[in-house]
Amino acid sequence: MAVGATAINILGFVFLSHAVYSAYEHSLLPSASQPTPPSRLLPSFLDPRVNLPLDITLETLFSVLLLCVGVVLSSPELKPIQWNVWAGRLERSKEARATKEVGVGGGNPFAGVEERPGFLDIRGQRKEFARWVREGER
């Protein structure tokens, strides 16, 4: 689908470029420089200075729609939101099982949480405490 999405993006870009050029050329016409009648619906600061023809407006909207569809179709597959689903997929992959070093090309995604170099090592302290209790009994 990437080839089709690329073609849609290119087509949308061509249409958008043409619409921008057409709007620029229309703004240079002497008839476009005449003041437009004020709108009763819009406030004066939102009222356009140049009235664009309907075909340029429709071409601009069509090209933006094409670009939006092309970008959505060309985007990569979404990853799971839940951490455990992502980690389970990663741990089941061959690359993650073959990698032994953490942080290089895979490995256990929970290793950073399990090691926690900046946190207190409860297991290590529990072992030290058990050894201290055993030595104190002798």
PDB file of C-alpha atoms in Angstrom:
ATOM      1  CA  MET A   1       0.000   0.000   0.000  1.00  0.00           C
ATOM      2  CA  ALA A   2       3.019   2.285   0.311  1.00  0.00           C
ATOM      3  CA  VAL A   3       3.239   2.740  -3.477  1.00  0.00           C
ATOM      4  CA  GLY A   4      -0.423   3.753  -3.704  1.00  0.00           C
ATOM      5  CA  ALA A   5      -0.069   6.087  -0.733  1.00  0.00           C
ATOM      6  CA  THR A   6       2.988   7.703  -2.301  1.00  0.00           C
ATOM      7  CA  ALA A   7       1.069   8.235  -5.539  1.00  0.00           C
ATOM      8  CA  ILE A   8      -1.825   9.804  -3.608  1.00  0.00           C
ATOM      9  CA  ASN A   9       0.608  12.092  -1.767  1.00  0.00           C
ATOM     10  CA  ILE A  10       2.263  13.164  -5.021  1.00  0.00           C
ATOM     11  CA  LEU A  11      -1.100  13.783  -6.674  1.00  0.00           C
ATOM     12  CA  GLY A  12      -2.276  15.799  -3.659  1.00  0.00           C
ATOM     13  CA  PHE A  13       0.928  17.846  -3.696  1.00  0.00           C
ATOM     14  CA  VAL A  14       0.559  18.572  -7.417  1.00  0.00           C
ATOM     15  CA  PHE A  15      -3.059  19.677  -6.950  1.00  0.00           C
ATOM     16  CA  LEU A  16      -2.125  21.822  -3.937  1.00  0.00           C
ATOM     17  CA  SER A  17       0.751  23.455  -5.828  1.00  0.00           C
ATOM     18  CA  HIS A  18      -1.574  24.219  -8.737  1.00  0.00           C
ATOM     19  CA  ALA A  19      -4.230  25.652  -6.413  1.00  0.00           C
ATOM     20  CA  VAL A  20      -1.672  27.899  -4.688  1.00  0.00           C
ATOM     21  CA  TYR A  21      -0.309  29.098  -8.021  1.00  0.00           C
ATOM     22  CA  SER A  22      -3.842  29.706  -9.333  1.00  0.00           C
ATOM     23  CA  ALA A  23      -4.745  31.694  -6.211  1.00  0.00           C
ATOM     24  CA  TYR A  24      -1.584  33.778  -6.597  1.00  0.00           C
ATOM     25  CA  GLU A  25      -2.281  34.457 -10.282  1.00  0.00           C
ATOM     26  CA  HIS A  26      -5.895  35.327  -9.511  1.00  0.00           C
ATOM     27  CA  SER A  27      -4.767  37.816  -6.873  1.00  0.00           C
ATOM     28  CA  LEU A  28      -2.685  39.631  -9.518  1.00  0.00           C
ATOM     29  CA  LEU A  29      -5.635  40.176 -11.852  1.00  0.00           C
ATOM     30  CA  PRO A  30      -6.944  43.756 -11.951  1.00  0.00           C
ATOM     31  CA  SER A  31     -10.474  42.577 -11.276  1.00  0.00           C
ATOM     32  CA  ALA A  32      -9.295  40.840  -8.086  1.00  0.00           C
ATOM     33  CA  SER A  33      -7.890  44.065  -6.658  1.00  0.00           C
ATOM     34  CA  GLN A  34     -11.300  45.698  -6.528  1.00  0.00           C
ATOM     35  CA  PRO A  35     -12.717  45.762  -3.030  1.00  0.00           C
ATOM     36  CA  THR A  36     -15.122  42.975  -2.279  1.00  0.00           C
ATOM     37  CA  PRO A  37     -18.534  43.740  -0.882  1.00  0.00           C
ATOM     38  CA  PRO A  38     -18.508  43.344   2.900  1.00  0.00           C
ATOM     39  CA  SER A  39     -20.027  40.201   4.264  1.00  0.00           C
ATOM     40  CA  ARG A  40     -22.955  40.387   6.616  1.00  0.00           C
ATOM     41  CA  LEU A  41     -21.989  37.104   8.275  1.00  0.00           C
ATOM     42  CA  LEU A  42     -18.292  37.649   8.946  1.00  0.00           C
ATOM     43  CA  PRO A  43     -16.677  40.352  11.068  1.00  0.00           C
ATOM     44  CA  SER A  44     -14.533  42.822   9.134  1.00  0.00           C
ATOM     45  CA  PHE A  45     -11.191  41.362  10.258  1.00  0.00           C
ATOM     46  CA  LEU A  46     -12.181  37.893   8.927  1.00  0.00           C
ATOM     47  CA  ASP A  47     -13.585  39.172   5.644  1.00  0.00           C
ATOM     48  CA  PRO A  48     -11.285  38.131   2.760  1.00  0.00           C
ATOM     49  CA  ARG A  49      -9.542  40.810   0.715  1.00  0.00           C
ATOM     50  CA  VAL A  50      -9.754  38.727  -2.488  1.00  0.00           C
ATOM     51  CA  ASN A  51     -12.645  36.535  -3.555  1.00  0.00           C
ATOM     52  CA  LEU A  52     -11.264  33.307  -4.947  1.00  0.00           C
ATOM     53  CA  PRO A  53     -13.261  31.503  -7.597  1.00  0.00           C
ATOM     54  CA  LEU A  54     -15.065  28.361  -6.519  1.00  0.00           C
ATOM     55  CA  ASP A  55     -12.857  26.061  -8.613  1.00  0.00           C
ATOM     56  CA  ILE A  56      -9.687  27.197  -6.830  1.00  0.00           C
ATOM     57  CA  THR A  57     -11.317  26.757  -3.433  1.00  0.00           C
ATOM     58  CA  LEU A  58     -12.565  23.265  -4.328  1.00  0.00           C
ATOM     59  CA  GLU A  59      -9.180  22.290  -5.752  1.00  0.00           C
ATOM     60  CA  THR A  60      -7.481  23.390  -2.538  1.00  0.00           C
ATOM     61  CA  LEU A  61      -9.901  21.410  -0.371  1.00  0.00           C
ATOM     62  CA  PHE A  62      -9.594  18.343  -2.633  1.00  0.00           C
ATOM     63  CA  SER A  63      -5.785  18.467  -2.536  1.00  0.00           C
ATOM     64  CA  VAL A  64      -5.718  18.767   1.257  1.00  0.00           C
ATOM     65  CA  LEU A  65      -8.106  15.820   1.498  1.00  0.00           C
ATOM     66  CA  LEU A  66      -5.872  13.772  -0.817  1.00  0.00           C
ATOM     67  CA  LEU A  67      -2.798  14.664   1.239  1.00  0.00           C
ATOM     68  CA  CYS A  68      -4.532  13.674   4.483  1.00  0.00           C
ATOM     69  CA  VAL A  69      -5.589  10.311   3.056  1.00  0.00           C
ATOM     70  CA  GLY A  70      -2.107   9.712   1.638  1.00  0.00           C
ATOM     71  CA  VAL A  71      -0.396  10.491   4.926  1.00  0.00           C
ATOM     72  CA  VAL A  72      -2.735   8.199   6.849  1.00  0.00           C
ATOM     73  CA  LEU A  73      -2.267   5.349   4.366  1.00  0.00           C
ATOM     74  CA  SER A  74       1.525   5.736   4.313  1.00  0.00           C
ATOM     75  CA  SER A  75       1.916   5.779   8.091  1.00  0.00           C
ATOM     76  CA  PRO A  76       3.507   2.709   9.705  1.00  0.00           C
ATOM     77  CA  GLU A  77       1.509   0.121  11.615  1.00  0.00           C
ATOM     78  CA  LEU A  78       0.517   1.312  15.051  1.00  0.00           C
ATOM     79  CA  LYS A  79       2.199  -0.269  18.034  1.00  0.00           C
ATOM     80  CA  PRO A  80       0.178  -1.639  20.959  1.00  0.00           C
ATOM     81  CA  ILE A  81      -0.596   0.870  23.674  1.00  0.00           C
ATOM     82  CA  GLN A  82      -0.224  -1.615  26.517  1.00  0.00           C
ATOM     83  CA  TRP A  83       3.367  -2.121  27.632  1.00  0.00           C
ATOM     84  CA  ASN A  84       2.931  -5.826  28.427  1.00  0.00           C
ATOM     85  CA  VAL A  85       1.570  -6.583  24.929  1.00  0.00           C
ATOM     86  CA  TRP A  86       4.522  -4.822  23.317  1.00  0.00           C
ATOM     87  CA  ALA A  87       7.021  -6.480  25.643  1.00  0.00           C
ATOM     88  CA  GLY A  88       5.469  -9.913  25.039  1.00  0.00           C
ATOM     89  CA  ARG A  89       5.804  -9.476  21.270  1.00  0.00           C
ATOM     90  CA  LEU A  90       9.367  -8.310  21.665  1.00  0.00           C
ATOM     91  CA  GLU A  91      10.363 -11.192  23.925  1.00  0.00           C
ATOM     92  CA  ARG A  92       8.810 -13.726  21.524  1.00  0.00           C
ATOM     93  CA  SER A  93      10.819 -12.420  18.580  1.00  0.00           C
ATOM     94  CA  LYS A  94      13.936 -14.341  17.502  1.00  0.00           C
ATOM     95  CA  GLU A  95      16.080 -11.218  17.637  1.00  0.00           C
ATOM     96  CA  ALA A  96      15.221 -10.519  21.280  1.00  0.00           C
ATOM     97  CA  ARG A  97      15.911 -14.120  22.329  1.00  0.00           C
ATOM     98  CA  ALA A  98      19.279 -14.155  20.565  1.00  0.00           C
ATOM     99  CA  THR A  99      20.434 -10.878  22.095  1.00  0.00           C
ATOM    100  CA  LYS A 100      22.050 -11.163  25.507  1.00  0.00           C
ATOM    101  CA  GLU A 101      23.162  -7.587  26.068  1.00  0.00           C
ATOM    102  CA  VAL A 102      20.497  -5.199  27.301  1.00  0.00           C
ATOM    103  CA  GLY A 103      19.903  -2.103  25.225  1.00  0.00           C
ATOM    104  CA  VAL A 104      21.553  -3.356  22.040  1.00  0.00           C
ATOM    105  CA  GLY A 105      19.136  -4.606  19.404  1.00  0.00           C
ATOM    106  CA  GLY A 106      16.532  -6.107  21.693  1.00  0.00           C
ATOM    107  CA  GLY A 107      16.867  -8.055  24.909  1.00  0.00           C
ATOM    108  CA  ASN A 108      14.503  -8.028  27.832  1.00  0.00           C
ATOM    109  CA  PRO A 109      12.439  -4.813  27.725  1.00  0.00           C
ATOM    110  CA  PHE A 110      11.935  -5.035  31.489  1.00  0.00           C
ATOM    111  CA  ALA A 111      15.683  -5.275  32.224  1.00  0.00           C
ATOM    112  CA  GLY A 112      15.970  -1.534  32.847  1.00  0.00           C
ATOM    113  CA  VAL A 113      13.150  -1.728  35.367  1.00  0.00           C
ATOM    114  CA  GLU A 114      14.521  -4.867  37.020  1.00  0.00           C
ATOM    115  CA  GLU A 115      18.077  -3.582  37.393  1.00  0.00           C
ATOM    116  CA  ARG A 116      17.225  -0.040  38.558  1.00  0.00           C
ATOM    117  CA  PRO A 117      20.735   1.234  39.237  1.00  0.00           C
ATOM    118  CA  GLY A 118      19.400   4.347  40.950  1.00  0.00           C
ATOM    119  CA  PHE A 119      17.059   2.467  43.278  1.00  0.00           C
ATOM    120  CA  LEU A 120      17.547   0.376  46.388  1.00  0.00           C
ATOM    121  CA  ASP A 121      18.287  -3.315  45.696  1.00  0.00           C
ATOM    122  CA  ILE A 122      15.786  -5.047  47.983  1.00  0.00           C
ATOM    123  CA  ARG A 123      16.795  -8.590  47.003  1.00  0.00           C
ATOM    124  CA  GLY A 124      20.439  -7.899  47.669  1.00  0.00           C
ATOM    125  CA  GLN A 125      19.683  -6.302  51.026  1.00  0.00           C
ATOM    126  CA  ARG A 126      17.394  -9.204  51.960  1.00  0.00           C
ATOM    127  CA  LYS A 127      20.245 -11.642  51.282  1.00  0.00           C
ATOM    128  CA  GLU A 128      22.632  -9.519  53.325  1.00  0.00           C
ATOM    129  CA  PHE A 129      20.133  -9.365  56.183  1.00  0.00           C
ATOM    130  CA  ALA A 130      19.586 -13.142  56.096  1.00  0.00           C
ATOM    131  CA  ARG A 131      23.353 -13.694  56.190  1.00  0.00           C
ATOM    132  CA  TRP A 132      23.684 -11.226  59.089  1.00  0.00           C
ATOM    133  CA  VAL A 133      20.924 -13.047  61.017  1.00  0.00           C
ATOM    134  CA  ARG A 134      22.616 -16.423  60.405  1.00  0.00           C
ATOM    135  CA  GLU A 135      25.981 -15.059  61.534  1.00  0.00           C
ATOM    136  CA  GLY A 136      24.375 -13.518  64.635  1.00  0.00           C
ATOM    137  CA  GLU A 137      22.869 -16.875  65.665  1.00  0.00           C
ATOM    138  CA  ARG A 138      26.274 -18.548  65.815  1.00  0.00           C
TER     139      ARG A 138
END
